[in-house]
């Protein structure tokens, strides 16, 4: 008599069944990835997903991108004295002067307001600092290890190069090193107009090297115009910024025809923007100067 | 009473000997050194002076290793006794089950705290050499609160070892500890936005689960914030003592009901 327990699926059928299941899971993964990418393309999301030839490369690139972004979150945390954005009790109120604040400063905490009467929140608000504080420029070197790690984790993390060059140029006053770092970013991300703009800004404002700045802004414009899809708000602002700097360089070298063309293009993009208005004002100024 | 104290002292000595005989600390110290020494020479863009990242990674290791040592020591005490049948010899001395439990708890706690002292000494030495800051009030508070955390983890490990298998005990305790470390502080806010059922579960977890995040002074220590009030420290330590006592009472209940 056969004492083996009855099994619904024959043992020999288990392997193909398992293979079919794995294939189904893979197909679902590929389909959802493609759907996600299509949705991202349509809505203009900034997802960590990167296009690649194979799914393994894509997963590996995405993982590196996520790790890199986590490291960049660490940079933000360090800049705010180890306080995460979601834990900061004063951040909403501080938003208004966040941009201009460069020095180390902090404000009295409002733990009662944050914690209410809950003893857990009360103790947590005392143990974990929740005040708003910025790292001073002198200590900006503390941010650099994470910036370097983020750019090594994913060389396609544009934000890492932008933030890193800002820290080096504006906080540490090491503009030459910032230029080298941003050039490394451009080499790794040849299609990015953002990095070219950053390079141009450093050359124009910090190094006062107009020819190199002009070349960087020209390259940025070419890369920006190569983006065929409809412009997002950030991309529009970036292109206006490129026109603004190109116009400024044209004004300083008294190239009225070029300035007129740039101002015209900016007008077509967004006439009411302050940078477009600056371009129009410069054009008027230059025309008056020529007439005189 | 005097006999019980002698028995407890003997049990503490046994636990200490066991920890240092197993050389767990040596292994984690070597691992820590291998990971930290190359990091201490990092000079991004040739600029020296960055120390916060090093402090943070070193403290993460101190936390991780101390939790693993505390859990390792506490979770293998009773299963080992039951397996080798040495529990019979202990109970036949005669030592009551409560005395054995308290002795074993204090033994594991002493062993884990001694390991913690070594870790903090190594941390102070590394950070002192790198940044020139040796001792501070925040460091003292961080150490004291860390001892409170270890007291809770050892109690949880011992209780778990009486009702679960070793692997289940270690996994579940680690899940609870790290879950509460990362999300414990947000439980009240999270509960407030949930439906009645989820709210009840989250509020229960908020009351029952150990608030490990109370003992985490890493942010203050690493980012050079000021020390907290000693009253707050005392309140957190009182919480640690009460929580450990409650867990040990439960463990005593399980040990009394246990049939060997």
PDB file of C-alpha atoms in Angstrom, chain A residues 74 77-78 80-84 86-87 106 118-133 135 139 141-142 144-146 148 168 172 174 177 181, chain B residues 42 44-45 47-54 56-57 131 145 184-186 188-189 203 206 211 213-217 219-220 222-225 228 232-233 235-236 239:
ATOM      1  CA  UNK A  74      23.164  63.147   5.102  1.00  0.00           C
ATOM      2  CA  UNK A  77      21.376  66.694   7.900  1.00  0.00           C
ATOM      3  CA  UNK A  78      24.977  67.663   8.717  1.00  0.00           C
ATOM      4  CA  UNK A  80      21.481  71.441   9.945  1.00  0.00           C
ATOM      5  CA  UNK A  81      23.425  70.079  12.935  1.00  0.00           C
ATOM      6  CA  UNK A  82      22.208  66.492  12.554  1.00  0.00           C
ATOM      7  CA  UNK A  83      18.529  67.496  12.575  1.00  0.00           C
ATOM      8  CA  UNK A  84      16.445  65.795   9.902  1.00  0.00           C
ATOM      9  CA  UNK A  86      10.972  66.009   9.399  1.00  0.00           C
ATOM     10  CA  UNK A  87      12.198  66.389  13.000  1.00  0.00           C
ATOM     11  CA  UNK A 106      20.000  78.678  16.400  1.00  0.00           C
ATOM     12  CA  UNK A 118       2.674  63.127  25.297  1.00  0.00           C
ATOM     13  CA  UNK A 119       5.475  61.947  27.638  1.00  0.00           C
ATOM     14  CA  UNK A 120       7.209  59.996  24.844  1.00  0.00           C
ATOM     15  CA  UNK A 121       7.382  63.057  22.599  1.00  0.00           C
ATOM     16  CA  UNK A 122       8.330  65.212  25.585  1.00  0.00           C
ATOM     17  CA  UNK A 123      11.376  63.068  26.421  1.00  0.00           C
ATOM     18  CA  UNK A 124      12.295  62.707  22.746  1.00  0.00           C
ATOM     19  CA  UNK A 125      12.168  66.465  22.232  1.00  0.00           C
ATOM     20  CA  UNK A 126      14.630  66.870  25.105  1.00  0.00           C
ATOM     21  CA  UNK A 127      17.001  64.075  24.143  1.00  0.00           C
ATOM     22  CA  UNK A 128      17.108  64.768  20.394  1.00  0.00           C
ATOM     23  CA  UNK A 129      17.948  68.296  19.281  1.00  0.00           C
ATOM     24  CA  UNK A 130      15.193  69.726  17.068  1.00  0.00           C
ATOM     25  CA  UNK A 131      16.267  73.342  16.743  1.00  0.00           C
ATOM     26  CA  UNK A 132      17.171  74.994  13.457  1.00  0.00           C
ATOM     27  CA  UNK A 133      20.907  75.524  13.065  1.00  0.00           C
ATOM     28  CA  UNK A 135      26.871  74.836   9.854  1.00  0.00           C
ATOM     29  CA  UNK A 139      33.296  73.992   9.136  1.00  0.00           C
ATOM     30  CA  UNK A 141      34.697  70.655   5.210  1.00  0.00           C
ATOM     31  CA  UNK A 142      32.519  68.400   7.382  1.00  0.00           C
ATOM     32  CA  UNK A 144      32.635  67.042   1.898  1.00  0.00           C
ATOM     33  CA  UNK A 145      33.170  63.353   2.814  1.00  0.00           C
ATOM     34  CA  UNK A 146      29.479  62.623   2.122  1.00  0.00           C
ATOM     35  CA  UNK A 148      32.523  62.688  -2.352  1.00  0.00           C
ATOM     36  CA  UNK A 168      33.802  74.166  -2.338  1.00  0.00           C
ATOM     37  CA  UNK A 172      35.228  76.902   1.467  1.00  0.00           C
ATOM     38  CA  UNK A 174      38.202  76.757  -3.150  1.00  0.00           C
ATOM     39  CA  UNK A 177      38.866  72.644  -6.822  1.00  0.00           C
ATOM     40  CA  UNK A 181      34.929  68.683  -9.398  1.00  0.00           C
TER      41      UNK A 181
ATOM     42  CA  UNK B  42      40.059  60.353   4.505  1.00  0.00           C
ATOM     43  CA  UNK B  44      38.281  64.892   0.688  1.00  0.00           C
ATOM     44  CA  UNK B  45      39.832  67.161  -1.984  1.00  0.00           C
ATOM     45  CA  UNK B  47      41.222  69.210   2.813  1.00  0.00           C
ATOM     46  CA  UNK B  48      41.726  67.893   6.329  1.00  0.00           C
ATOM     47  CA  UNK B  49      39.595  68.689   9.360  1.00  0.00           C
ATOM     48  CA  UNK B  50      36.445  66.682   8.687  1.00  0.00           C
ATOM     49  CA  UNK B  51      35.578  64.668  11.787  1.00  0.00           C
ATOM     50  CA  UNK B  52      31.809  64.443  12.158  1.00  0.00           C
ATOM     51  CA  UNK B  53      31.484  61.586   9.656  1.00  0.00           C
ATOM     52  CA  UNK B  54      34.163  59.617  11.522  1.00  0.00           C
ATOM     53  CA  UNK B  56      29.151  59.158  13.537  1.00  0.00           C
ATOM     54  CA  UNK B  57      30.375  55.938  11.927  1.00  0.00           C
ATOM     55  CA  UNK B 131      39.984  65.754  16.935  1.00  0.00           C
ATOM     56  CA  UNK B 145      22.013  56.291  28.812  1.00  0.00           C
ATOM     57  CA  UNK B 184       9.655  54.770  18.209  1.00  0.00           C
ATOM     58  CA  UNK B 185       9.686  58.552  18.387  1.00  0.00           C
ATOM     59  CA  UNK B 186       7.120  58.850  15.619  1.00  0.00           C
ATOM     60  CA  UNK B 188       2.331  58.876  18.762  1.00  0.00           C
ATOM     61  CA  UNK B 189       2.170  61.133  15.696  1.00  0.00           C
ATOM     62  CA  UNK B 203      -0.833  53.169  20.945  1.00  0.00           C
ATOM     63  CA  UNK B 206       3.841  52.884  22.106  1.00  0.00           C
ATOM     64  CA  UNK B 211      11.485  53.240  23.760  1.00  0.00           C
ATOM     65  CA  UNK B 213      15.262  56.014  21.050  1.00  0.00           C
ATOM     66  CA  UNK B 214      15.272  57.674  24.509  1.00  0.00           C
ATOM     67  CA  UNK B 215      18.824  56.383  24.999  1.00  0.00           C
ATOM     68  CA  UNK B 216      20.194  57.603  21.678  1.00  0.00           C
ATOM     69  CA  UNK B 217      22.440  60.599  22.340  1.00  0.00           C
ATOM     70  CA  UNK B 219      23.138  63.237  17.456  1.00  0.00           C
ATOM     71  CA  UNK B 220      24.035  65.482  20.422  1.00  0.00           C
ATOM     72  CA  UNK B 222      28.389  63.902  17.062  1.00  0.00           C
ATOM     73  CA  UNK B 223      27.073  67.365  16.172  1.00  0.00           C
ATOM     74  CA  UNK B 224      28.305  68.980  19.377  1.00  0.00           C
ATOM     75  CA  UNK B 225      24.952  70.007  20.797  1.00  0.00           C
ATOM     76  CA  UNK B 228      20.639  67.560  28.223  1.00  0.00           C
ATOM     77  CA  UNK B 232      15.854  64.214  31.904  1.00  0.00           C
ATOM     78  CA  UNK B 233      18.736  61.720  32.097  1.00  0.00           C
ATOM     79  CA  UNK B 235      13.941  60.155  34.087  1.00  0.00           C
ATOM     80  CA  UNK B 236      15.224  58.053  31.172  1.00  0.00           C
ATOM     81  CA  UNK B 239      12.365  54.275  32.685  1.00  0.00           C
TER      82      UNK B 239
END
